[in-house]
Amino acid sequence: MTAQLIDGNALAAQVRAEVSHRVQALKARDVQPRLAIILIGEDPGSQVYVRNKVADSEQTGLAATLERYPADMAEADLLARIAALNADDSVHGILVQLPLPRHMDSHAVIEAIAPHKDVDGFHLASAGALMVGQPGFRPCTPYGCMRMLESIGMQDLRGKHAVVIGRSNIVGKPMALMLLAANATVTICHSGTPDLKAQTLQGDIVVAAVGKRRVLTADMVKPGAIVIDVGMNRDEAGKLCGDVDFANVKEVAGWITPVPGGVGPMTRAMLLVNTIEAAERVSR
Ligand code: NAP
């Protein structure tokens, strides 16, 4: 069997087009949706991420402002800046790029963002809303994975067994909750899971969110399963690759996401969805 590809680039383009449409509708009512991005320090990866976020926003008509501060910025100054953005009605979404410099308490910084502007979906209020099935902002990566499943007709996962490898607060745990909300039976695995293969072989859907190459190999996948690869790693040649042994797993799986061109572009696109959603909610 050769799996069908879930093309993250194509789906993300479709999502961006939908966002553009919603932006135009708000602009017609004199509302300019706006995302404020804060970058502290010079981390090269973060610089690329924020540049992409600004470019993606502008492409859809969302206004994005990037504020850059030195790595030695005082946490109190950052909190004051976030408070000002919270109070600014022209700003609908606030994103503080992680990781923060070591002297800052990331938890305190995220909690300082007003929940109705928390477009990254990392605030405790957002996590709580997801937990109890209330409207809130969903973390972009698992939200993008759910959108990928929907794109292949997998909205209601009743009767499906989903296996999530990884339990981080920003990917694995919210992913599991979203799958559960879509009526899947969910197993969460982590570094302490004995016999990972016995678990993944049960999965009609397997989501790998570990950060290690070849965590999921062909012998660990049930024939026809849907495989979503969240991992971002580098191979020996320095090329971007996921957690899944793509070349071999695609011969067993029914559907598979590639890396690059899979979950990554969808994560970027879902930030735009959360931002337009934030603007629409306060403009209703
Ligand atoms: P993380 O916080 O490091 O979590 C990794 C998880 O994998 C942990 O729960 C860990 O278990 C588990 N794990 C480690 N080794 C394992 C093993 N051998 N078997 C089973 N589970 C194992 O990472 P993260 O932030 O969730 O990110 C995961 C990956 O996704 C990374 O490659 C990251 O770069 C990528 N990512 C991609 C996107 C995107 O847009 N494409 C977005 C976010 C993250 P313990 O909890 O027991 O330690």
Coordinates of C-alpha atoms and ligand atoms in Angstrom, one line a residue:
M1 CA 0.0 0.0 0.0
T2 CA 1.2 3.5 -0.7
A3 CA -0.4 6.1 1.6
Q4 CA -2.2 9.1 0.3
L5 CA -0.5 12.4 1.3
I6 CA -2.2 15.0 3.5
D7 CA -0.7 18.1 1.9
G8 CA -0.2 20.7 4.6
N9 CA 0.9 23.4 2.1
A10 CA -2.2 23.0 0.0
L11 CA -4.5 22.9 3.0
A12 CA -2.8 25.8 4.7
A13 CA -3.3 27.9 1.5
Q14 CA -7.0 27.0 1.6
V15 CA -7.1 28.1 5.3
R16 CA -5.4 31.3 4.5
A17 CA -7.9 32.0 1.8
E18 CA -10.7 31.5 4.3
V19 CA -9.0 33.8 6.7
S20 CA -8.6 36.5 4.0
H21 CA -12.3 36.3 3.3
R22 CA -13.1 36.8 7.0
V23 CA -10.6 39.7 7.2
Q24 CA -12.4 41.4 4.3
A25 CA -15.7 41.0 6.0
L26 CA -14.4 42.7 9.1
K27 CA -12.7 45.4 7.2
A28 CA -16.0 46.1 5.5
R29 CA -17.3 46.9 9.0
D30 CA -14.3 49.2 9.6
V31 CA -12.5 46.7 11.9
Q32 CA -8.8 46.0 11.0
P33 CA -7.9 42.8 12.7
R34 CA -4.5 43.1 14.3
L35 CA -1.9 40.8 15.8
A36 CA 0.9 42.0 18.1
I37 CA 4.0 39.9 18.2
I38 CA 6.7 40.3 20.8
L39 CA 10.2 39.0 20.3
I40 CA 12.8 39.2 23.0
G41 CA 16.4 38.5 22.2
E42 CA 18.2 37.3 19.1
D43 CA 17.4 33.5 19.0
P44 CA 17.9 32.7 15.3
G45 CA 15.0 30.2 15.1
S46 CA 12.6 32.6 16.8
Q47 CA 13.6 35.4 14.3
V48 CA 12.6 33.1 11.4
Y49 CA 9.3 32.2 13.1
V50 CA 8.2 35.7 13.8
R51 CA 9.2 36.9 10.3
N52 CA 7.0 34.1 8.9
K53 CA 4.1 35.0 11.2
V54 CA 4.2 38.7 10.1
A55 CA 4.4 37.7 6.4
D56 CA 1.5 35.2 6.8
S57 CA -0.6 37.8 8.5
E58 CA 0.0 40.5 6.0
Q59 CA -0.7 38.1 3.1
T60 CA -4.2 37.6 4.5
G61 CA -4.8 41.3 5.2
L62 CA -4.3 40.9 9.0
A63 CA -2.2 43.7 10.4
A64 CA 0.8 42.4 12.3
T65 CA 3.1 44.5 14.4
L66 CA 6.4 43.1 15.6
E67 CA 8.0 44.5 18.7
R68 CA 11.6 43.5 19.4
Y69 CA 13.3 43.9 22.7
P70 CA 16.8 43.1 23.9
A71 CA 17.5 39.8 25.7
D72 CA 18.2 41.6 29.0
M73 CA 14.7 43.3 29.0
A74 CA 13.3 43.3 32.6
E75 CA 10.4 40.9 33.1
A76 CA 8.4 43.8 34.7
D77 CA 8.8 45.9 31.6
L78 CA 7.5 43.0 29.4
L79 CA 4.5 42.6 31.7
A80 CA 3.8 46.3 31.5
R81 CA 4.0 46.1 27.7
I82 CA 1.6 43.2 27.7
A83 CA -0.8 45.1 30.0
A84 CA -0.8 48.0 27.5
L85 CA -1.5 45.7 24.6
N86 CA -4.3 44.0 26.6
A87 CA -5.9 47.5 27.1
D88 CA -5.5 48.5 23.4
D89 CA -8.7 47.8 21.6
S90 CA -7.1 48.0 18.2
V91 CA -5.0 44.8 19.1
H92 CA -7.0 41.6 18.9
G93 CA -4.3 39.0 19.3
I94 CA -1.0 39.0 21.4
L95 CA 1.7 36.5 20.8
V96 CA 4.9 36.4 22.8
Q97 CA 7.5 34.3 21.0
L98 CA 8.9 31.4 23.0
P99 CA 11.4 30.5 24.4
L100 CA 12.0 33.5 26.6
P101 CA 15.3 34.5 28.1
R102 CA 16.2 32.4 31.2
H103 CA 15.6 35.2 33.6
M104 CA 12.0 35.4 32.7
D105 CA 9.1 33.2 34.0
S106 CA 7.4 32.1 30.8
H107 CA 4.3 31.0 32.8
A108 CA 3.9 34.4 34.4
V109 CA 4.3 36.1 31.0
I110 CA 1.7 33.9 29.3
E111 CA -0.7 34.3 32.1
A112 CA -0.4 38.1 31.7
I113 CA -1.9 38.0 28.3
A114 CA -5.7 38.7 28.3
P115 CA -7.4 35.3 27.6
H116 CA -9.5 36.8 24.9
K117 CA -6.2 37.8 23.0
D118 CA -4.4 34.5 23.7
V119 CA -4.1 33.5 20.1
D120 CA -1.3 30.9 20.8
G121 CA -3.8 29.2 23.1
F122 CA -1.2 28.6 25.9
H123 CA -3.0 30.6 28.7
L124 CA -4.5 28.5 31.5
A125 CA -7.9 29.9 30.6
S126 CA -7.5 28.5 27.0
A127 CA -6.2 25.1 28.4
G128 CA -9.2 25.0 30.8
A129 CA -11.7 25.9 28.0
L130 CA -10.3 23.0 25.9
M131 CA -10.5 20.7 28.9
V132 CA -14.2 21.3 29.5
G133 CA -15.2 21.8 25.9
Q134 CA -15.9 25.5 26.1
P135 CA -15.0 28.0 23.3
G136 CA -11.5 29.3 23.6
F137 CA -8.3 29.4 21.6
R138 CA -6.8 26.1 20.7
P139 CA -3.0 25.7 20.5
C140 CA -2.1 26.0 16.8
T141 CA -0.3 22.8 16.2
P142 CA -2.9 20.3 17.4
Y143 CA -5.6 22.5 16.0
G144 CA -3.9 22.3 12.6
C145 CA -3.7 18.5 13.0
M146 CA -7.4 18.3 13.6
R147 CA -8.0 20.4 10.5
M148 CA -5.9 17.9 8.6
L149 CA -8.0 15.1 9.8
E150 CA -11.2 17.0 8.9
S151 CA -9.8 17.5 5.4
I152 CA -9.9 13.8 4.8
G153 CA -13.4 13.4 6.2
M154 CA -12.4 12.6 9.7
Q155 CA -14.6 15.0 11.7
D156 CA -16.3 12.5 14.0
L157 CA -13.8 10.0 15.2
R158 CA -16.4 7.8 17.0
G159 CA -15.2 4.2 16.8
K160 CA -11.6 5.3 16.0
H161 CA -8.6 4.7 18.3
A162 CA -6.1 7.5 18.2
V163 CA -2.6 7.1 19.7
V164 CA -0.7 10.2 20.6
I165 CA 3.1 9.9 21.2
G166 CA 4.2 12.8 23.3
R167 CA 2.5 14.7 26.2
S168 CA 3.8 18.2 26.1
N169 CA 1.5 21.0 27.2
I170 CA 1.5 22.7 23.7
V171 CA 1.2 19.6 21.5
G172 CA 0.6 16.1 23.0
K173 CA -1.9 16.9 25.7
P174 CA -4.1 19.4 23.8
M175 CA -3.9 17.0 20.8
A176 CA -5.3 14.2 23.0
L177 CA -8.1 16.4 24.3
M178 CA -9.1 17.5 20.8
L179 CA -9.2 13.9 19.6
L180 CA -11.3 13.0 22.6
A181 CA -13.7 15.9 21.9
A182 CA -14.1 14.5 18.4
N183 CA -15.2 11.2 20.0
A184 CA -12.0 9.1 19.4
T185 CA -10.8 6.6 22.0
V186 CA -7.4 8.0 22.9
T187 CA -4.1 6.6 24.2
I188 CA -1.3 8.9 25.2
C189 CA 2.2 7.6 25.2
H190 CA 5.5 9.1 26.5
S191 CA 9.0 8.3 27.3
G192 CA 7.9 6.0 30.1
T193 CA 5.5 3.9 28.0
P194 CA 6.6 0.3 27.9
D195 CA 6.3 -1.4 24.5
L196 CA 5.3 1.7 22.4
K197 CA 4.8 -0.5 19.4
A198 CA 2.1 -2.5 21.1
Q199 CA 0.2 0.8 21.6
T200 CA 0.8 2.4 18.2
L201 CA -0.3 -0.8 16.4
Q202 CA -3.8 -0.2 17.9
G203 CA -4.0 3.2 16.3
D204 CA -6.4 4.0 13.5
I205 CA -4.8 7.4 13.9
V206 CA -1.2 7.9 15.2
V207 CA 0.1 11.3 16.0
A208 CA 3.9 11.5 16.6
A209 CA 5.0 14.6 18.6
V210 CA 8.3 13.6 20.2
G211 CA 11.2 15.3 18.5
K212 CA 13.2 12.2 17.7
R213 CA 13.8 10.8 14.2
R214 CA 12.2 7.4 13.4
V215 CA 10.2 7.1 16.6
L216 CA 7.5 5.6 14.4
T217 CA 8.7 2.9 12.0
A218 CA 6.7 0.8 9.6
D219 CA 6.4 -2.2 11.9
M220 CA 4.7 0.0 14.5
V221 CA 1.8 1.1 12.2
K222 CA -1.5 -0.7 11.5
P223 CA -2.1 -1.1 7.8
G224 CA -4.3 1.8 6.5
A225 CA -3.8 4.0 9.6
I226 CA -3.7 7.8 9.4
V227 CA -0.2 9.0 10.5
I228 CA 0.3 12.6 11.5
D229 CA 3.9 13.6 12.0
V230 CA 4.4 16.7 14.2
G231 CA 8.2 16.2 14.8
M232 CA 10.7 18.6 13.5
N233 CA 14.2 17.2 13.4
R234 CA 17.3 17.3 11.2
D235 CA 18.8 14.3 9.4
E236 CA 22.5 13.6 9.0
A237 CA 22.5 16.0 6.0
G238 CA 20.9 18.7 8.0
K239 CA 17.6 18.3 6.1
L240 CA 14.3 18.9 8.0
C241 CA 12.6 15.6 8.9
G242 CA 9.9 14.4 11.2
D243 CA 9.5 11.7 13.8
V244 CA 8.1 9.2 11.3
D245 CA 10.2 6.9 9.1
F246 CA 8.3 8.4 6.2
A247 CA 9.8 6.3 3.3
N248 CA 8.7 3.0 4.9
V249 CA 5.7 4.1 6.9
K250 CA 4.0 5.4 3.8
E251 CA 4.0 1.8 2.4
V252 CA 1.8 0.7 5.3
A253 CA -0.3 3.7 6.3
G254 CA -3.5 4.8 4.5
W255 CA -2.8 8.5 4.9
I256 CA 0.4 10.3 6.0
T257 CA 1.6 13.9 6.5
P258 CA 5.0 14.8 5.1
V259 CA 7.8 16.8 6.8
P260 CA 8.4 19.4 5.5
G261 CA 5.0 20.5 4.1
G262 CA 2.7 18.9 6.6
V263 CA 1.9 20.0 10.2
G264 CA 4.4 23.0 10.0
P265 CA 2.4 25.1 7.5
M266 CA -0.9 24.2 9.2
T267 CA 0.5 25.4 12.6
R268 CA 1.3 28.8 10.9
A269 CA -2.2 28.9 9.3
M270 CA -4.1 28.2 12.5
L271 CA -2.5 31.2 14.2
L272 CA -4.2 33.3 11.6
V273 CA -7.5 31.5 12.3
N274 CA -7.2 32.2 16.0
T275 CA -6.4 35.9 15.3
I276 CA -9.4 36.5 13.0
E277 CA -11.5 34.6 15.5
A278 CA -10.3 36.9 18.3
A279 CA -11.2 39.9 16.2
E280 CA -14.6 38.6 15.2
R281 CA -15.5 37.7 18.8
V282 CA -15.0 41.3 20.1
S283 CA -16.7 42.8 17.0
R284 CA -19.9 40.8 17.1
Ligands
NAP1 P1 8.6 18.0 24.1 O1 8.1 19.0 25.0 O2 10.1 17.7 24.2 O3 7.8 16.6 24.3 C1 8.3 15.5 23.7 C2 7.4 14.3 24.2 O4 7.9 13.1 23.6 C3 7.5 14.1 25.8 O5 6.2 13.9 26.2 C4 8.3 12.9 25.9 O6 8.0 12.1 27.0 C5 8.0 12.1 24.6 N1 9.1 11.2 24.3 C6 10.4 11.4 24.3 N2 11.0 10.3 23.8 C7 10.1 9.4 23.6 C8 10.1 8.0 23.2 N3 11.3 7.4 22.9 N4 9.0 7.3 23.1 C9 7.8 7.9 23.4 N5 7.7 9.2 23.8 C10 8.8 9.9 23.9 O7 8.3 18.4 22.6 P2 7.1 19.2 21.9 O8 7.3 20.6 22.2 O9 5.8 18.5 22.2 O10 7.5 19.0 20.4 C11 7.6 17.7 19.9 C12 8.1 17.7 18.5 O11 7.2 18.5 17.7 C13 9.4 18.5 18.3 O12 10.2 17.9 17.3 C14 9.0 19.9 17.9 O13 10.0 20.5 17.2 C15 7.8 19.6 17.1 N6 6.9 20.7 16.9 C16 6.5 20.9 15.7 C17 5.6 21.9 15.5 C18 5.1 22.2 14.1 O14 4.6 23.3 13.8 N7 5.4 21.3 13.1 C19 5.1 22.7 16.5 C20 5.5 22.3 17.8 C21 6.4 21.3 18.0 P3 8.1 12.6 28.5 O15 7.0 13.5 28.8 O16 8.0 11.3 29.3 O17 9.4 13.2 28.6

